[in-house]
Amino acid sequence: MATFDVIILGGGPAGYVCAIRASQLGLATAVVEKEKLGGVCVNIGCIPTKALLHSAAVANLVSHDLKGLGVEVASVKTDYGVAMKRSRQVSEQNSKGVEFLMKKNKVTVIKGMGTLLPGKKVKVGDETHTATKAVVIATGSRVKGIPQIGLEINKTTVISSDEALFLEKAPPTIAIVGAGAVGSEFADIFNAFGSKVTLVEALPRILPIEDAECADALTKSFKKRGIVVMAGAKVMKATVGAADVTLELEVAGKAEKVTVEKVLMAAGRAVNTENMGFKEAGVQLTDRGFVKVNLATLETTAPGVYCIGDVAGPPMLAHKGSREGVVVAERIAGHKPHAIKYDNIPSVTYCHPEVASIGMTEEQCKEKKLDYQVGRFPFSANGRARASNETEGFVKIIRDKKYGEILGAHIVGGHASEMIHELVVARENESTVEEVDLAVHAHPTLSEAIAEAALDSMGRVMHT
Ligand code: NAI
């Protein structure tokens, strides 16, 4: 039994970042974690998938994009098992890195399953620990199947990203149910490793939360590479056999059937709120099953108990959780941190081409009847993109006509995940589109496409 200022339940990107900040502010801090530090992101999410996506990008480059570069590769052979092992090493390295950071910051790591008890106490095994200032719930989320239609994850023929990350071989055929970030990234990976991929999305287009133009560009690119994209396709029933699965789909009122060796479920995640004493400790849930939090303070319905990350509600993104971790630590330490601007959290899907965005989509601007002007610039007109043979995609900026506000910005293309931050910083600081253009952009860079899209939204584009 030990006493700390702060006890954090869960050592993912929300929890461990909260611990570092709390410790920096002089609070005696403990993190309770039942598995490896780093959570889903480091161990079975963001990091290992990015390692696999890098392998996929290299495979695509040497298979399709070497023409005219003066480089020849005699024959291309891909091996998912080898790529998987490397992705595990990268993940392991990152988890060890988090362990190191806990030591460096003098955060106590308590291994085991934590249960919240009333009065800011946490039980781990036979030990009960007390927090004098606060307990922070950061228990994250997990994959889920759709048992109602027969798609329960059985870890063999019906898998989730958890299993996909440990496969020794890419399956000959795979259907991916759900074309959000998880589904689109795995479609890219398995396609590059030779699987025949069918991507099934119930809503009318893939990446449904992104701007329609971006989703359409990605659809085109996926189709060109042989991925079968079925949008507006509802899975009605699944028949799961020992070696294959048959999906019965309804596509635009018509019945279709797809039989594949594996189905990867990527239709959203469930949050971890069960069997951890939340209800007994006075922590209430929302109708959708998230922990109920006061968004201004991130405090739950139990005084002194905070909640951050996936379990606190959407968007379920590592960087949103980490920021909440910092803000909560500062609040517990008695500071007055800046409020989080939830409408200024970037979204990135790391498939090829990458899709990155900030702010509103054009569809949302239309719905809100805003008076806006769209600026676009294609990478095919950008010198650096031509030189690097990365001409796919575009930058799109939506500008408020009267005030020049950046209502939304959307990038499809190589390095979109890195480029978007210029516009994230601009929006955070309430810079106008005019001010984005005023900043001199180095030549030749892909970022010049941002300045050109800014100009285009003012009717002054130069290079198209
Ligand atoms: P998601 O909720 O983003 O996407 C799931 C998709 O499945 C939706 O488009 C939904 O319409 C579709 N769907 C649901 N039921 C279906 C059905 N029966 N048939 C066909 N389609 C169906 O969930 P996802 O991709 O699993 O990701 C979970 C969370 O993790 C999200 O919040 C996501 O943003 C986050 N994440 C973020 C990543 C990133 O930032 N790159 C990478 C991976 C996950």
Short mmCIF file of C-alpha atoms and ligand atoms in Angstrom, two decimals:
data_model
loop_
_atom_site.label_atom_id
_atom_site.label_comp_id
_atom_site.label_asym_id
_atom_site.label_seq_id
_atom_site.Cartn_x
_atom_site.Cartn_y
_atom_site.Cartn_z
CA MET A 1 0.00 0.00 0.00
CA ALA A 2 1.44 3.34 -1.08
CA THR A 3 0.29 6.94 -1.27
CA PHE A 4 0.82 9.15 -4.32
CA ASP A 5 -0.43 12.57 -5.37
CA VAL A 6 -1.75 11.15 -8.65
CA ILE A 7 -2.54 7.61 -9.75
CA ILE A 8 -3.16 7.05 -13.46
CA LEU A 9 -5.02 3.99 -14.64
CA GLY A 10 -3.50 3.01 -17.98
CA GLY A 11 -0.08 3.64 -19.54
CA GLY A 12 -1.02 4.48 -23.15
CA PRO A 13 -0.28 7.80 -24.89
CA ALA A 14 -2.87 9.58 -22.72
CA GLY A 15 -1.79 8.03 -19.41
CA TYR A 16 1.98 8.01 -19.75
CA VAL A 17 2.12 11.59 -21.09
CA CYS A 18 -0.09 12.70 -18.18
CA ALA A 19 2.36 10.96 -15.82
CA ILE A 20 5.38 12.74 -17.31
CA ARG A 21 3.73 16.16 -17.05
CA ALA A 22 2.46 15.50 -13.51
CA SER A 23 5.93 14.45 -12.45
CA GLN A 24 7.51 17.49 -14.13
CA LEU A 25 5.18 19.61 -11.98
CA GLY A 26 6.44 17.97 -8.80
CA LEU A 27 3.58 15.53 -8.18
CA ALA A 28 4.34 12.04 -6.85
CA THR A 29 2.88 9.99 -9.68
CA ALA A 30 2.09 6.32 -10.32
CA VAL A 31 0.89 4.63 -13.49
CA VAL A 32 -0.96 1.33 -13.28
CA GLU A 33 -0.55 -0.83 -16.41
CA LYS A 34 -1.48 -4.49 -16.89
CA GLU A 35 0.36 -4.95 -20.17
CA LYS A 36 3.30 -3.23 -21.84
CA LEU A 37 3.71 0.51 -21.43
CA GLY A 38 2.68 2.57 -24.44
CA GLY A 39 -0.82 1.14 -24.82
CA VAL A 40 -2.50 0.29 -28.11
CA CYS A 41 -0.63 3.05 -29.95
CA VAL A 42 2.87 1.79 -29.23
CA ASN A 43 2.18 -1.95 -29.06
CA ILE A 44 -0.68 -2.81 -31.42
CA GLY A 45 -1.67 0.43 -33.14
CA CYS A 46 -0.09 3.59 -34.51
CA ILE A 47 3.58 2.58 -34.32
CA PRO A 48 3.66 -1.00 -35.69
CA THR A 49 1.18 -0.10 -38.46
CA LYS A 50 3.41 2.78 -39.55
CA ALA A 51 6.34 0.34 -39.75
CA LEU A 52 4.25 -1.96 -41.98
CA LEU A 53 3.04 1.01 -44.05
CA HIS A 54 6.65 1.97 -44.64
CA SER A 55 7.36 -1.54 -45.96
CA ALA A 56 4.24 -1.22 -48.12
CA ALA A 57 5.43 2.13 -49.49
CA VAL A 58 8.81 0.67 -50.39
CA ALA A 59 7.13 -2.32 -52.06
CA ASN A 60 4.91 0.03 -54.08
CA LEU A 61 7.87 2.19 -55.02
CA VAL A 62 10.00 -0.63 -56.39
CA SER A 63 7.06 -2.46 -57.97
CA HIS A 64 5.36 0.45 -59.72
CA ASP A 65 7.24 3.71 -59.45
CA LEU A 66 10.83 3.16 -60.57
CA LYS A 67 10.24 3.83 -64.26
CA GLY A 68 12.54 6.55 -65.55
CA LEU A 69 14.36 7.02 -62.24
CA GLY A 70 17.54 5.36 -63.48
CA VAL A 71 17.27 2.65 -60.87
CA GLU A 72 16.43 -0.94 -61.70
CA VAL A 73 15.48 -3.78 -59.42
CA ALA A 74 15.74 -7.21 -61.03
CA SER A 75 12.82 -8.79 -59.22
CA VAL A 76 10.60 -7.76 -56.36
CA LYS A 77 9.66 -10.21 -53.64
CA THR A 78 7.63 -9.22 -50.60
CA ASP A 79 7.51 -11.12 -47.30
CA TYR A 80 4.90 -9.99 -44.78
CA GLY A 81 6.51 -12.10 -42.03
CA VAL A 82 9.79 -10.20 -42.32
CA ALA A 83 8.02 -6.84 -42.36
CA MET A 84 5.93 -7.95 -39.38
CA LYS A 85 9.04 -8.88 -37.38
CA ARG A 86 10.59 -5.49 -38.07
CA SER A 87 7.36 -3.76 -37.04
CA ARG A 88 7.49 -5.72 -33.76
CA GLN A 89 11.03 -4.53 -33.14
CA VAL A 90 10.04 -0.91 -33.76
CA SER A 91 7.12 -1.33 -31.39
CA GLU A 92 9.33 -2.98 -28.74
CA GLN A 93 11.85 -0.14 -29.01
CA ASN A 94 9.11 2.42 -28.43
CA SER A 95 7.67 0.56 -25.45
CA LYS A 96 11.17 0.36 -23.90
CA GLY A 97 11.45 4.08 -24.61
CA VAL A 98 8.31 4.72 -22.54
CA GLU A 99 9.75 2.57 -19.70
CA PHE A 100 12.89 4.72 -19.82
CA LEU A 101 10.81 7.91 -19.72
CA MET A 102 8.95 6.68 -16.64
CA LYS A 103 12.25 6.03 -14.86
CA LYS A 104 13.77 9.33 -15.99
CA ASN A 105 10.73 11.21 -14.68
CA LYS A 106 10.58 9.18 -11.44
CA VAL A 107 7.10 7.86 -12.20
CA THR A 108 6.27 4.67 -10.28
CA VAL A 109 4.97 1.96 -12.60
CA ILE A 110 2.64 -0.51 -10.90
CA LYS A 111 2.20 -3.66 -12.98
CA GLY A 112 -1.22 -5.26 -12.90
CA MET A 113 -4.94 -4.71 -13.39
CA GLY A 114 -6.14 -1.68 -11.47
CA THR A 115 -9.63 -1.31 -9.98
CA LEU A 116 -10.98 2.05 -8.92
CA LEU A 117 -12.29 2.23 -5.36
CA PRO A 118 -14.33 5.08 -3.87
CA GLY A 119 -12.25 7.81 -2.23
CA LYS A 120 -9.52 8.09 -4.88
CA LYS A 121 -8.12 4.64 -4.18
CA VAL A 122 -6.88 2.07 -6.69
CA LYS A 123 -6.57 -1.65 -5.97
CA VAL A 124 -3.94 -3.65 -7.84
CA GLY A 125 -3.78 -7.31 -6.80
CA ASP A 126 -3.80 -7.38 -2.99
CA GLU A 127 -2.51 -3.83 -2.62
CA THR A 128 -4.65 -0.71 -2.31
CA HIS A 129 -2.98 2.57 -3.21
CA THR A 130 -4.26 6.03 -2.35
CA ALA A 131 -4.14 9.23 -4.39
CA THR A 132 -4.17 12.40 -2.31
CA LYS A 133 -4.98 14.70 -5.24
CA ALA A 134 -6.47 12.77 -8.16
CA VAL A 135 -7.00 9.54 -10.01
CA VAL A 136 -6.90 9.73 -13.81
CA ILE A 137 -8.71 7.12 -15.90
CA ALA A 138 -6.88 6.44 -19.16
CA THR A 139 -7.96 2.87 -19.86
CA GLY A 140 -8.32 3.23 -23.63
CA SER A 141 -10.23 1.14 -26.14
CA ARG A 142 -10.16 -2.22 -27.85
CA VAL A 143 -11.22 -3.74 -31.16
CA LYS A 144 -14.76 -4.98 -31.61
CA GLY A 145 -16.58 -7.29 -33.99
CA ILE A 146 -20.22 -7.23 -35.10
CA PRO A 147 -21.58 -10.45 -33.53
CA GLN A 148 -25.16 -9.52 -34.56
CA ILE A 149 -24.32 -10.41 -38.18
CA GLY A 150 -22.01 -13.31 -37.40
CA LEU A 151 -18.78 -11.33 -37.46
CA GLU A 152 -17.36 -12.17 -34.06
CA ILE A 153 -13.58 -11.94 -33.97
CA ASN A 154 -12.34 -15.57 -33.81
CA LYS A 155 -8.66 -14.65 -34.37
CA THR A 156 -8.32 -17.07 -37.32
CA THR A 157 -10.70 -16.30 -40.17
CA VAL A 158 -12.25 -13.19 -38.62
CA ILE A 159 -9.45 -11.06 -37.27
CA SER A 160 -8.86 -7.54 -36.02
CA SER A 161 -5.85 -5.26 -36.30
CA ASP A 162 -4.55 -7.01 -33.13
CA GLU A 163 -4.07 -10.26 -35.08
CA ALA A 164 -3.22 -8.65 -38.45
CA LEU A 165 -0.11 -7.18 -36.83
CA PHE A 166 1.21 -10.65 -35.97
CA LEU A 167 0.44 -12.60 -39.17
CA GLU A 168 3.38 -14.48 -40.69
CA LYS A 169 1.93 -14.24 -44.20
CA ALA A 170 -0.37 -11.89 -46.06
CA PRO A 171 -3.58 -13.83 -46.78
CA PRO A 172 -4.30 -14.52 -50.49
CA THR A 173 -7.70 -12.84 -50.12
CA ILE A 174 -8.99 -10.54 -47.42
CA ALA A 175 -12.13 -8.46 -46.94
CA ILE A 176 -11.81 -5.48 -44.66
CA VAL A 177 -15.05 -4.39 -43.03
CA GLY A 178 -14.99 -0.66 -42.32
CA ALA A 179 -13.01 1.95 -44.27
CA GLY A 180 -12.08 4.40 -41.53
CA ALA A 181 -8.41 4.91 -40.70
CA VAL A 182 -7.77 1.30 -39.60
CA GLY A 183 -9.48 -0.26 -42.62
CA SER A 184 -7.87 2.06 -45.17
CA GLU A 185 -4.37 1.62 -43.72
CA PHE A 186 -4.62 -2.20 -43.73
CA ALA A 187 -6.09 -2.19 -47.25
CA ASP A 188 -2.93 -0.39 -48.35
CA ILE A 189 -0.63 -2.75 -46.43
CA PHE A 190 -2.15 -6.06 -47.58
CA ASN A 191 -2.48 -4.86 -51.18
CA ALA A 192 1.25 -4.06 -51.25
CA PHE A 193 2.03 -7.53 -49.86
CA GLY A 194 0.06 -9.27 -52.62
CA SER A 195 -3.35 -9.95 -51.03
CA LYS A 196 -6.47 -9.48 -53.09
CA VAL A 197 -8.17 -6.85 -50.93
CA THR A 198 -11.88 -6.00 -50.82
CA LEU A 199 -12.61 -2.89 -48.74
CA VAL A 200 -16.21 -2.75 -47.55
CA GLU A 201 -17.74 0.46 -46.20
CA ALA A 202 -21.38 0.89 -45.18
CA LEU A 203 -21.44 4.65 -45.74
CA PRO A 204 -21.43 6.08 -49.28
CA ARG A 205 -17.65 6.61 -49.40
CA ILE A 206 -14.44 5.43 -47.74
CA LEU A 207 -12.90 7.63 -45.01
CA PRO A 208 -16.41 9.02 -44.40
CA ILE A 209 -15.29 11.68 -41.93
CA GLU A 210 -12.89 13.23 -44.42
CA ASP A 211 -13.72 15.78 -47.13
CA ALA A 212 -15.49 14.01 -50.03
CA GLU A 213 -12.86 15.13 -52.57
CA CYS A 214 -10.12 13.51 -50.48
CA ALA A 215 -12.08 10.29 -50.08
CA ASP A 216 -12.71 10.21 -53.84
CA ALA A 217 -9.01 10.74 -54.58
CA LEU A 218 -8.08 7.89 -52.26
CA THR A 219 -10.73 5.65 -53.80
CA LYS A 220 -9.29 6.32 -57.26
CA SER A 221 -5.78 5.57 -56.09
CA PHE A 222 -6.81 2.36 -54.29
CA LYS A 223 -8.74 1.14 -57.35
CA LYS A 224 -5.76 1.85 -59.60
CA ARG A 225 -3.69 -0.44 -57.42
CA GLY A 226 -6.28 -3.22 -57.64
CA ILE A 227 -8.06 -2.80 -54.30
CA VAL A 228 -11.76 -3.57 -54.70
CA VAL A 229 -13.54 -0.67 -53.03
CA MET A 230 -17.18 -1.34 -52.11
CA ALA A 231 -18.69 1.79 -50.58
CA GLY A 232 -22.37 2.00 -49.65
CA ALA A 233 -22.07 -1.73 -48.97
CA LYS A 234 -23.79 -3.12 -45.90
CA VAL A 235 -22.73 -6.51 -44.55
CA MET A 236 -26.03 -8.28 -43.91
CA LYS A 237 -24.77 -11.70 -42.89
CA ALA A 238 -21.52 -13.59 -42.54
CA THR A 239 -20.99 -17.33 -42.76
CA VAL A 240 -17.77 -18.19 -41.03
CA GLY A 241 -16.13 -21.47 -42.05
CA ALA A 242 -12.91 -23.11 -40.87
CA ALA A 243 -10.90 -21.81 -43.82
CA ASP A 244 -12.97 -18.99 -45.27
CA VAL A 245 -15.77 -16.51 -44.68
CA THR A 246 -18.63 -15.58 -46.98
CA LEU A 247 -20.04 -12.09 -46.62
CA GLU A 248 -23.50 -11.34 -47.90
CA LEU A 249 -23.70 -7.67 -48.81
CA GLU A 250 -26.32 -5.22 -49.91
CA VAL A 251 -24.85 -2.75 -52.39
CA ALA A 252 -27.21 -0.11 -53.81
CA GLY A 253 -30.20 -2.35 -53.22
CA LYS A 254 -28.53 -5.37 -54.85
CA ALA A 255 -27.36 -8.51 -53.08
CA GLU A 256 -23.69 -9.48 -53.51
CA LYS A 257 -21.51 -12.21 -52.05
CA VAL A 258 -17.79 -12.18 -51.33
CA THR A 259 -15.84 -15.22 -50.14
CA VAL A 260 -12.39 -14.66 -48.65
CA GLU A 261 -9.77 -16.44 -46.53
CA LYS A 262 -9.85 -13.71 -43.91
CA VAL A 263 -12.05 -10.86 -42.79
CA LEU A 264 -10.44 -7.98 -40.93
CA MET A 265 -12.85 -6.10 -38.70
CA ALA A 266 -12.21 -2.36 -38.76
CA ALA A 267 -15.67 -1.08 -37.92
CA GLY A 268 -14.81 0.94 -34.85
CA ARG A 269 -13.59 0.31 -31.34
CA ALA A 270 -15.18 -0.30 -27.92
CA VAL A 271 -13.93 1.54 -24.83
CA ASN A 272 -12.57 -0.17 -21.72
CA THR A 273 -14.92 0.67 -18.87
CA GLU A 274 -15.98 -2.73 -17.55
CA ASN A 275 -14.93 -4.54 -14.37
CA MET A 276 -12.83 -1.70 -13.02
CA GLY A 277 -15.15 -0.43 -10.31
CA PHE A 278 -16.17 2.72 -12.16
CA LYS A 279 -19.87 2.57 -11.27
CA GLU A 280 -19.21 1.77 -7.61
CA ALA A 281 -16.79 4.70 -7.40
CA GLY A 282 -19.40 7.10 -8.81
CA VAL A 283 -18.00 7.35 -12.36
CA GLN A 284 -20.94 7.51 -14.74
CA LEU A 285 -20.97 6.63 -18.45
CA THR A 286 -22.63 8.41 -21.37
CA ASP A 287 -25.38 6.82 -23.49
CA ARG A 288 -22.68 5.81 -25.97
CA GLY A 289 -20.63 4.07 -23.29
CA PHE A 290 -17.82 6.59 -22.83
CA VAL A 291 -16.91 7.91 -19.38
CA LYS A 292 -18.96 11.05 -18.77
CA VAL A 293 -16.60 14.03 -18.45
CA ASN A 294 -16.96 17.75 -18.01
CA LEU A 295 -15.18 18.83 -21.21
CA ALA A 296 -13.96 22.04 -19.59
CA THR A 297 -12.13 20.22 -16.78
CA LEU A 298 -12.05 16.55 -17.91
CA GLU A 299 -13.36 15.63 -14.46
CA THR A 300 -15.76 12.69 -14.22
CA THR A 301 -18.90 12.53 -12.08
CA ALA A 302 -16.70 11.32 -9.17
CA PRO A 303 -14.90 14.28 -7.56
CA GLY A 304 -11.13 14.09 -7.97
CA VAL A 305 -11.39 11.44 -10.70
CA TYR A 306 -10.45 12.63 -14.20
CA CYS A 307 -10.67 10.84 -17.53
CA ILE A 308 -8.60 11.23 -20.70
CA GLY A 309 -7.99 9.53 -24.06
CA ASP A 310 -10.22 7.15 -26.03
CA VAL A 311 -12.34 6.21 -23.00
CA ALA A 312 -13.24 9.90 -22.48
CA GLY A 313 -14.85 10.13 -25.93
CA PRO A 314 -14.03 10.85 -29.57
CA PRO A 315 -11.95 11.56 -31.51
CA MET A 316 -10.13 8.36 -30.55
CA LEU A 317 -6.69 9.62 -31.43
CA ALA A 318 -3.39 9.22 -29.59
CA HIS A 319 -2.51 12.91 -29.94
CA LYS A 320 -5.88 13.99 -28.52
CA GLY A 321 -5.32 11.71 -25.52
CA SER A 322 -1.79 12.99 -24.96
CA ARG A 323 -2.94 16.60 -24.99
CA GLU A 324 -5.71 15.78 -22.51
CA GLY A 325 -3.05 14.13 -20.34
CA VAL A 326 -0.96 17.29 -20.26
CA VAL A 327 -3.94 19.54 -19.54
CA VAL A 328 -5.25 17.31 -16.73
CA ALA A 329 -1.82 17.07 -15.08
CA GLU A 330 -1.52 20.86 -15.13
CA ARG A 331 -4.99 21.27 -13.69
CA ILE A 332 -4.29 18.79 -10.88
CA ALA A 333 -1.09 20.72 -10.09
CA GLY A 334 -3.16 23.88 -9.67
CA HIS A 335 -2.29 25.54 -12.98
CA LYS A 336 -4.76 27.05 -15.43
CA PRO A 337 -3.89 25.38 -18.74
CA HIS A 338 -5.21 26.58 -22.09
CA ALA A 339 -8.46 24.84 -22.96
CA ILE A 340 -8.14 22.18 -25.67
CA LYS A 341 -9.57 23.32 -28.98
CA TYR A 342 -11.26 20.08 -29.98
CA ASP A 343 -12.03 21.45 -33.44
CA ASN A 344 -8.32 21.90 -34.05
CA ILE A 345 -7.12 18.31 -33.72
CA PRO A 346 -5.60 17.03 -36.95
CA SER A 347 -6.70 13.76 -38.49
CA VAL A 348 -4.28 11.67 -40.53
CA THR A 349 -4.68 8.38 -42.36
CA TYR A 350 -1.24 7.05 -43.26
CA CYS A 351 -2.12 5.01 -46.33
CA HIS A 352 -0.67 5.91 -49.72
CA PRO A 353 -1.48 8.58 -50.69
CA GLU A 354 -1.75 9.95 -47.14
CA VAL A 355 -4.87 11.89 -46.18
CA ALA A 356 -4.56 14.66 -43.59
CA SER A 357 -6.98 17.30 -42.47
CA ILE A 358 -7.84 20.00 -39.98
CA GLY A 359 -11.10 21.81 -39.34
CA MET A 360 -14.27 21.48 -41.34
CA THR A 361 -14.92 19.56 -44.54
CA GLU A 362 -16.57 21.36 -47.43
CA GLU A 363 -19.72 19.32 -46.77
CA GLN A 364 -19.81 20.66 -43.19
CA CYS A 365 -19.30 24.24 -44.40
CA LYS A 366 -22.20 23.77 -46.81
CA GLU A 367 -24.40 22.31 -44.09
CA LYS A 368 -23.65 25.29 -41.86
CA LYS A 369 -24.41 27.59 -44.81
CA LEU A 370 -21.08 29.38 -44.38
CA ASP A 371 -19.90 31.87 -46.96
CA TYR A 372 -16.66 30.24 -48.07
CA GLN A 373 -14.28 30.00 -50.97
CA VAL A 374 -12.27 26.88 -51.84
CA GLY A 375 -8.63 27.03 -52.94
CA ARG A 376 -7.00 23.98 -54.49
CA PHE A 377 -3.56 23.17 -55.75
CA PRO A 378 -2.60 19.82 -57.32
CA PHE A 379 0.82 18.29 -56.60
CA SER A 380 1.07 17.62 -60.34
CA ALA A 381 1.74 21.36 -60.73
CA ASN A 382 4.37 21.50 -57.97
CA GLY A 383 8.03 21.35 -59.05
CA ARG A 384 9.29 19.41 -56.04
CA ALA A 385 6.49 16.86 -56.35
CA ARG A 386 7.34 16.37 -60.04
CA ALA A 387 11.03 16.00 -59.23
CA SER A 388 10.26 13.41 -56.55
CA ASN A 389 7.73 11.58 -58.73
CA GLU A 390 5.01 12.21 -56.12
CA THR A 391 2.41 14.07 -58.17
CA GLU A 392 -0.67 12.33 -56.81
CA GLY A 393 -3.09 14.42 -54.73
CA PHE A 394 -3.69 18.04 -53.83
CA VAL A 395 -4.03 20.66 -51.12
CA LYS A 396 -7.47 22.11 -50.51
CA ILE A 397 -8.08 25.10 -48.27
CA ILE A 398 -11.53 26.35 -47.33
CA ARG A 399 -11.45 30.05 -46.55
CA ASP A 400 -14.10 32.15 -44.89
CA LYS A 401 -14.90 34.80 -47.51
CA LYS A 402 -15.34 37.70 -45.14
CA TYR A 403 -12.63 37.18 -42.51
CA GLY A 404 -10.12 34.95 -44.31
CA GLU A 405 -10.37 32.33 -41.53
CA ILE A 406 -9.06 28.86 -42.37
CA LEU A 407 -12.32 26.94 -42.00
CA GLY A 408 -10.76 23.69 -43.08
CA ALA A 409 -7.69 22.33 -44.83
CA HIS A 410 -7.32 18.97 -46.51
CA ILE A 411 -4.27 17.34 -48.06
CA VAL A 412 -4.04 14.13 -50.06
CA GLY A 413 -0.60 13.05 -51.16
CA GLY A 414 2.88 12.00 -50.12
CA HIS A 415 3.94 13.60 -46.81
CA ALA A 416 0.45 15.03 -46.14
CA SER A 417 0.84 13.86 -42.51
CA GLU A 418 3.81 16.20 -42.06
CA MET A 419 2.56 19.09 -44.19
CA ILE A 420 -0.78 19.51 -42.40
CA HIS A 421 0.89 20.99 -39.31
CA GLU A 422 1.58 24.31 -40.99
CA LEU A 423 -2.18 24.74 -41.16
CA VAL A 424 -2.75 23.31 -37.67
CA VAL A 425 -0.41 25.95 -36.21
CA ALA A 426 -2.01 28.64 -38.36
CA ARG A 427 -5.50 27.73 -37.16
CA GLU A 428 -4.37 27.38 -33.54
CA ASN A 429 -3.00 30.93 -33.69
CA GLU A 430 -6.02 32.14 -35.62
CA SER A 431 -3.91 33.16 -38.60
CA THR A 432 -5.85 33.97 -41.73
CA VAL A 433 -5.36 32.35 -45.14
CA GLU A 434 -3.78 35.67 -46.19
CA GLU A 435 -1.18 35.26 -43.41
CA VAL A 436 -0.38 31.72 -44.52
CA ASP A 437 0.48 33.15 -47.94
CA LEU A 438 2.50 36.00 -46.41
CA ALA A 439 4.88 33.47 -44.85
CA VAL A 440 7.57 32.82 -47.46
CA HIS A 441 7.65 29.16 -48.42
CA ALA A 442 11.01 27.70 -49.45
CA HIS A 443 11.37 26.68 -53.07
CA PRO A 444 11.19 23.95 -54.20
CA THR A 445 9.05 22.27 -51.54
CA LEU A 446 5.77 20.42 -51.41
CA SER A 447 4.64 23.03 -48.88
CA GLU A 448 4.50 25.59 -51.68
CA ALA A 449 1.30 23.79 -52.67
CA ILE A 450 -0.18 25.06 -49.38
CA ALA A 451 0.75 28.65 -50.21
CA GLU A 452 -0.67 28.21 -53.71
CA ALA A 453 -3.92 26.72 -52.40
CA ALA A 454 -4.12 29.74 -50.06
CA LEU A 455 -3.66 32.03 -53.06
CA ASP A 456 -6.23 30.07 -55.05
CA SER A 457 -8.82 30.59 -52.30
CA MET A 458 -8.28 34.34 -52.84
CA GLY A 459 -8.48 34.03 -56.63
CA ARG A 460 -4.74 34.68 -57.12
CA VAL A 461 -3.18 31.27 -57.82
CA MET A 462 0.12 31.53 -59.72
CA HIS A 463 1.26 28.14 -60.96
CA THR A 464 -1.85 26.58 -62.47
P1 NAI B 1 -13.85 4.24 -37.49
O1 NAI B 1 -15.02 4.42 -36.63
O2 NAI B 1 -13.00 5.38 -37.79
O3 NAI B 1 -14.28 3.61 -38.91
C1 NAI B 1 -15.10 2.46 -38.97
C2 NAI B 1 -15.83 2.46 -40.29
O4 NAI B 1 -16.55 1.24 -40.36
C3 NAI B 1 -16.85 3.58 -40.43
O5 NAI B 1 -16.57 4.29 -41.61
C4 NAI B 1 -18.18 2.85 -40.47
O6 NAI B 1 -19.10 3.48 -41.34
C5 NAI B 1 -17.78 1.50 -41.01
N1 NAI B 1 -18.69 0.41 -40.64
C6 NAI B 1 -19.26 0.20 -39.44
N2 NAI B 1 -20.04 -0.90 -39.49
C7 NAI B 1 -19.94 -1.40 -40.75
C8 NAI B 1 -20.51 -2.50 -41.43
N3 NAI B 1 -21.33 -3.35 -40.82
N4 NAI B 1 -20.20 -2.71 -42.73
C9 NAI B 1 -19.35 -1.86 -43.37
N5 NAI B 1 -18.80 -0.80 -42.77
C10 NAI B 1 -19.08 -0.57 -41.48
O7 NAI B 1 -13.05 3.04 -36.81
P2 NAI B 1 -11.61 2.43 -37.03
O8 NAI B 1 -11.07 2.70 -38.40
O9 NAI B 1 -11.75 1.01 -36.59
O10 NAI B 1 -10.72 3.22 -36.01
C11 NAI B 1 -11.05 3.25 -34.61
C12 NAI B 1 -10.56 4.53 -33.98
O11 NAI B 1 -9.16 4.56 -33.98
C13 NAI B 1 -11.04 5.75 -34.76
O12 NAI B 1 -11.42 6.75 -33.87
C14 NAI B 1 -9.84 6.15 -35.55
O13 NAI B 1 -9.80 7.53 -35.84
C15 NAI B 1 -8.69 5.72 -34.63
N6 NAI B 1 -7.53 5.41 -35.45
C16 NAI B 1 -6.78 6.41 -35.94
C17 NAI B 1 -5.73 6.17 -36.78
C18 NAI B 1 -4.98 7.29 -37.32
O14 NAI B 1 -5.08 8.40 -36.81
N7 NAI B 1 -4.23 7.10 -38.38
C19 NAI B 1 -5.35 4.80 -37.15
C20 NAI B 1 -6.22 3.84 -36.61
C21 NAI B 1 -7.26 4.14 -35.80
#
